[in-house]
């Protein structure tokens, strides 16, 4: 998505990592001038550079500004302004994250919520974003993941096969009950004896 801003995007190297100590290198004619001395202008340049590559949450940008030793007052002023003009939108970030990670990685709501929290998205926004995935959709995705994995587990002992399939779903955040139910259904449809499966996957 192309983002518009009220400030020009600087070509300076104003990334999140602190600059090396010492005098600034000499610049040839026509090269960009040194980064602004005003902390608000520096904060703007840093945020714009970070947002040029990928959307970020407010907390991610705040952490980057703190690493660059931007005063809290200047950082808050810039972050508030970026939110006002829509350059920072944690709700939109969370929605896009859920859509992308669920479809590309098959992650369940629990795993998605955990990832969003690590990026500083508040609990209410996380709940709203992951709530867009209903139980039926999670079950369908879990079954698709198991179907893709079934072929690679053929020939393994039954118990080991079940552990591998259920473990794959658990790592993606699926609840144990859903994971075992989906695995049992897939194995039964493949031809496994339901009575033998009952030893390892008793029905709820």
PDB file of N, CA, C and O in Angstrom, residues 44-80:
ATOM      1  N   UNK A  44      10.885  12.589  13.189  1.00  0.00           N
ATOM      2  CA  UNK A  44      10.108  12.461  11.945  1.00  0.00           C
ATOM      3  C   UNK A  44      10.886  11.694  10.885  1.00  0.00           C
ATOM      4  O   UNK A  44      10.361  10.800  10.227  1.00  0.00           O
ATOM      5  N   UNK A  45      12.164  12.059  10.721  1.00  0.00           N
ATOM      6  CA  UNK A  45      12.983  11.410   9.701  1.00  0.00           C
ATOM      7  C   UNK A  45      13.150   9.923   9.977  1.00  0.00           C
ATOM      8  O   UNK A  45      13.070   9.085   9.072  1.00  0.00           O
ATOM      9  N   UNK A  46      13.379   9.587  11.238  1.00  0.00           N
ATOM     10  CA  UNK A  46      13.551   8.175  11.604  1.00  0.00           C
ATOM     11  C   UNK A  46      12.276   7.392  11.332  1.00  0.00           C
ATOM     12  O   UNK A  46      12.297   6.311  10.729  1.00  0.00           O
ATOM     13  N   UNK A  47      11.135   7.931  11.764  1.00  0.00           N
ATOM     14  CA  UNK A  47       9.860   7.219  11.580  1.00  0.00           C
ATOM     15  C   UNK A  47       9.518   7.067  10.108  1.00  0.00           C
ATOM     16  O   UNK A  47       9.064   6.005   9.671  1.00  0.00           O
ATOM     17  N   UNK A  48       9.730   8.120   9.328  1.00  0.00           N
ATOM     18  CA  UNK A  48       9.408   8.041   7.906  1.00  0.00           C
ATOM     19  C   UNK A  48      10.267   6.994   7.203  1.00  0.00           C
ATOM     20  O   UNK A  48       9.785   6.253   6.349  1.00  0.00           O
ATOM     21  N   UNK A  49      11.525   6.931   7.590  1.00  0.00           N
ATOM     22  CA  UNK A  49      12.402   5.930   6.965  1.00  0.00           C
ATOM     23  C   UNK A  49      11.945   4.516   7.315  1.00  0.00           C
ATOM     24  O   UNK A  49      11.899   3.631   6.452  1.00  0.00           O
ATOM     25  N   UNK A  50      11.601   4.290   8.581  1.00  0.00           N
ATOM     26  CA  UNK A  50      11.147   2.964   8.993  1.00  0.00           C
ATOM     27  C   UNK A  50       9.841   2.587   8.309  1.00  0.00           C
ATOM     28  O   UNK A  50       9.651   1.435   7.901  1.00  0.00           O
ATOM     29  N   UNK A  51       8.936   3.528   8.171  1.00  0.00           N
ATOM     30  CA  UNK A  51       7.629   3.236   7.568  1.00  0.00           C
ATOM     31  C   UNK A  51       7.707   3.081   6.061  1.00  0.00           C
ATOM     32  O   UNK A  51       6.790   2.530   5.450  1.00  0.00           O
ATOM     33  N   UNK A  52       8.781   3.551   5.450  1.00  0.00           N
ATOM     34  CA  UNK A  52       8.943   3.375   4.006  1.00  0.00           C
ATOM     35  C   UNK A  52       9.091   1.900   3.660  1.00  0.00           C
ATOM     36  O   UNK A  52       8.610   1.432   2.637  1.00  0.00           O
ATOM     37  N   UNK A  53       9.750   1.139   4.535  1.00  0.00           N
ATOM     38  CA  UNK A  53       9.969  -0.278   4.252  1.00  0.00           C
ATOM     39  C   UNK A  53       8.765  -1.144   4.534  1.00  0.00           C
ATOM     40  O   UNK A  53       8.427  -2.028   3.750  1.00  0.00           O
ATOM     41  N   UNK A  54       8.093  -0.907   5.664  1.00  0.00           N
ATOM     42  CA  UNK A  54       6.981  -1.779   6.062  1.00  0.00           C
ATOM     43  C   UNK A  54       6.156  -1.081   7.127  1.00  0.00           C
ATOM     44  O   UNK A  54       6.689  -0.230   7.853  1.00  0.00           O
ATOM     45  N   UNK A  55       4.876  -1.389   7.260  1.00  0.00           N
ATOM     46  CA  UNK A  55       4.091  -0.809   8.353  1.00  0.00           C
ATOM     47  C   UNK A  55       4.678  -1.212   9.709  1.00  0.00           C
ATOM     48  O   UNK A  55       5.243  -2.290   9.859  1.00  0.00           O
ATOM     49  N   UNK A  56       4.533  -0.338  10.678  1.00  0.00           N
ATOM     50  CA  UNK A  56       5.025  -0.607  12.026  1.00  0.00           C
ATOM     51  C   UNK A  56       3.953  -0.193  13.031  1.00  0.00           C
ATOM     52  O   UNK A  56       3.130   0.669  12.758  1.00  0.00           O
ATOM     53  N   UNK A  57       4.009  -0.810  14.191  1.00  0.00           N
ATOM     54  CA  UNK A  57       3.114  -0.385  15.266  1.00  0.00           C
ATOM     55  C   UNK A  57       3.713   0.834  15.960  1.00  0.00           C
ATOM     56  O   UNK A  57       4.907   1.134  15.829  1.00  0.00           O
ATOM     57  N   UNK A  58       2.876   1.510  16.726  1.00  0.00           N
ATOM     58  CA  UNK A  58       3.363   2.668  17.484  1.00  0.00           C
ATOM     59  C   UNK A  58       4.475   2.241  18.435  1.00  0.00           C
ATOM     60  O   UNK A  58       5.474   2.955  18.583  1.00  0.00           O
ATOM     61  N   UNK A  59       4.323   1.116  19.093  1.00  0.00           N
ATOM     62  CA  UNK A  59       5.335   0.681  20.044  1.00  0.00           C
ATOM     63  C   UNK A  59       6.669   0.396  19.362  1.00  0.00           C
ATOM     64  O   UNK A  59       7.733   0.716  19.880  1.00  0.00           O
ATOM     65  N   UNK A  60       6.619  -0.211  18.172  1.00  0.00           N
ATOM     66  CA  UNK A  60       7.854  -0.475  17.445  1.00  0.00           C
ATOM     67  C   UNK A  60       8.593   0.823  17.115  1.00  0.00           C
ATOM     68  O   UNK A  60       9.820   0.908  17.247  1.00  0.00           O
ATOM     69  N   UNK A  61       7.844   1.838  16.673  1.00  0.00           N
ATOM     70  CA  UNK A  61       8.463   3.120  16.363  1.00  0.00           C
ATOM     71  C   UNK A  61       8.972   3.806  17.622  1.00  0.00           C
ATOM     72  O   UNK A  61      10.061   4.389  17.627  1.00  0.00           O
ATOM     73  N   UNK A  62       8.188   3.734  18.693  1.00  0.00           N
ATOM     74  CA  UNK A  62       8.622   4.338  19.953  1.00  0.00           C
ATOM     75  C   UNK A  62       9.919   3.702  20.442  1.00  0.00           C
ATOM     76  O   UNK A  62      10.832   4.396  20.925  1.00  0.00           O
ATOM     77  N   UNK A  63      10.025   2.384  20.314  1.00  0.00           N
ATOM     78  CA  UNK A  63      11.252   1.693  20.729  1.00  0.00           C
ATOM     79  C   UNK A  63      12.441   2.146  19.882  1.00  0.00           C
ATOM     80  O   UNK A  63      13.554   2.330  20.396  1.00  0.00           O
ATOM     81  N   UNK A  64      12.208   2.323  18.571  1.00  0.00           N
ATOM     82  CA  UNK A  64      13.285   2.771  17.686  1.00  0.00           C
ATOM     83  C   UNK A  64      13.744   4.177  18.059  1.00  0.00           C
ATOM     84  O   UNK A  64      14.949   4.470  18.072  1.00  0.00           O
ATOM     85  N   UNK A  65      12.806   5.054  18.366  1.00  0.00           N
ATOM     86  CA  UNK A  65      13.169   6.416  18.763  1.00  0.00           C
ATOM     87  C   UNK A  65      13.922   6.424  20.093  1.00  0.00           C
ATOM     88  O   UNK A  65      14.858   7.203  20.289  1.00  0.00           O
ATOM     89  N   UNK A  66      13.531   5.547  20.997  1.00  0.00           N
ATOM     90  CA  UNK A  66      14.218   5.474  22.282  1.00  0.00           C
ATOM     91  C   UNK A  66      15.662   5.007  22.091  1.00  0.00           C
ATOM     92  O   UNK A  66      16.581   5.514  22.751  1.00  0.00           O
ATOM     93  N   UNK A  67      15.853   4.052  21.190  1.00  0.00           N
ATOM     94  CA  UNK A  67      17.217   3.583  20.916  1.00  0.00           C
ATOM     95  C   UNK A  67      18.081   4.689  20.325  1.00  0.00           C
ATOM     96  O   UNK A  67      19.296   4.715  20.525  1.00  0.00           O
ATOM     97  N   UNK A  68      17.433   5.590  19.583  1.00  0.00           N
ATOM     98  CA  UNK A  68      18.170   6.719  19.006  1.00  0.00           C
ATOM     99  C   UNK A  68      18.262   7.905  19.957  1.00  0.00           C
ATOM    100  O   UNK A  68      18.707   8.983  19.597  1.00  0.00           O
ATOM    101  N   UNK A  69      17.805   7.683  21.188  1.00  0.00           N
ATOM    102  CA  UNK A  69      17.899   8.690  22.248  1.00  0.00           C
ATOM    103  C   UNK A  69      17.124   9.959  21.916  1.00  0.00           C
ATOM    104  O   UNK A  69      17.549  11.073  22.257  1.00  0.00           O
ATOM    105  N   UNK A  70      15.981   9.786  21.264  1.00  0.00           N
ATOM    106  CA  UNK A  70      15.074  10.901  21.040  1.00  0.00           C
ATOM    107  C   UNK A  70      14.340  11.191  22.350  1.00  0.00           C
ATOM    108  O   UNK A  70      13.811  10.258  22.970  1.00  0.00           O
ATOM    109  N   UNK A  71      14.287  12.446  22.801  1.00  0.00           N
ATOM    110  CA  UNK A  71      13.567  12.754  24.049  1.00  0.00           C
ATOM    111  C   UNK A  71      12.114  12.300  23.970  1.00  0.00           C
ATOM    112  O   UNK A  71      11.476  12.360  22.906  1.00  0.00           O
ATOM    113  N   UNK A  72      11.580  11.853  25.101  1.00  0.00           N
ATOM    114  CA  UNK A  72      10.221  11.314  25.130  1.00  0.00           C
ATOM    115  C   UNK A  72       9.186  12.315  24.623  1.00  0.00           C
ATOM    116  O   UNK A  72       8.246  11.942  23.919  1.00  0.00           O
ATOM    117  N   UNK A  73       9.344  13.584  24.977  1.00  0.00           N
ATOM    118  CA  UNK A  73       8.369  14.595  24.566  1.00  0.00           C
ATOM    119  C   UNK A  73       8.340  14.746  23.046  1.00  0.00           C
ATOM    120  O   UNK A  73       7.273  14.819  22.435  1.00  0.00           O
ATOM    121  N   UNK A  74       9.513  14.774  22.428  1.00  0.00           N
ATOM    122  CA  UNK A  74       9.582  14.891  20.969  1.00  0.00           C
ATOM    123  C   UNK A  74       9.026  13.639  20.311  1.00  0.00           C
ATOM    124  O   UNK A  74       8.295  13.710  19.310  1.00  0.00           O
ATOM    125  N   UNK A  75       9.363  12.465  20.849  1.00  0.00           N
ATOM    126  CA  UNK A  75       8.869  11.211  20.283  1.00  0.00           C
ATOM    127  C   UNK A  75       7.349  11.158  20.341  1.00  0.00           C
ATOM    128  O   UNK A  75       6.690  10.800  19.355  1.00  0.00           O
ATOM    129  N   UNK A  76       6.784  11.515  21.477  1.00  0.00           N
ATOM    130  CA  UNK A  76       5.330  11.472  21.606  1.00  0.00           C
ATOM    131  C   UNK A  76       4.652  12.440  20.655  1.00  0.00           C
ATOM    132  O   UNK A  76       3.612  12.117  20.062  1.00  0.00           O
ATOM    133  N   UNK A  77       5.226  13.617  20.484  1.00  0.00           N
ATOM    134  CA  UNK A  77       4.650  14.606  19.562  1.00  0.00           C
ATOM    135  C   UNK A  77       4.582  14.057  18.144  1.00  0.00           C
ATOM    136  O   UNK A  77       3.554  14.170  17.454  1.00  0.00           O
ATOM    137  N   UNK A  78       5.672  13.442  17.696  1.00  0.00           N
ATOM    138  CA  UNK A  78       5.715  12.906  16.333  1.00  0.00           C
ATOM    139  C   UNK A  78       4.796  11.697  16.191  1.00  0.00           C
ATOM    140  O   UNK A  78       4.057  11.571  15.212  1.00  0.00           O
ATOM    141  N   UNK A  79       4.820  10.800  17.161  1.00  0.00           N
ATOM    142  CA  UNK A  79       3.973   9.614  17.085  1.00  0.00           C
ATOM    143  C   UNK A  79       2.493   9.980  17.097  1.00  0.00           C
ATOM    144  O   UNK A  79       1.692   9.389  16.363  1.00  0.00           O
ATOM    145  N   UNK A  80       2.125  10.958  17.912  1.00  0.00           N
ATOM    146  CA  UNK A  80       0.732  11.413  17.928  1.00  0.00           C
ATOM    147  C   UNK A  80       0.335  11.968  16.569  1.00  0.00           C
ATOM    148  O   UNK A  80      -0.772  11.712  16.072  1.00  0.00           O
TER     149      UNK A  80
END
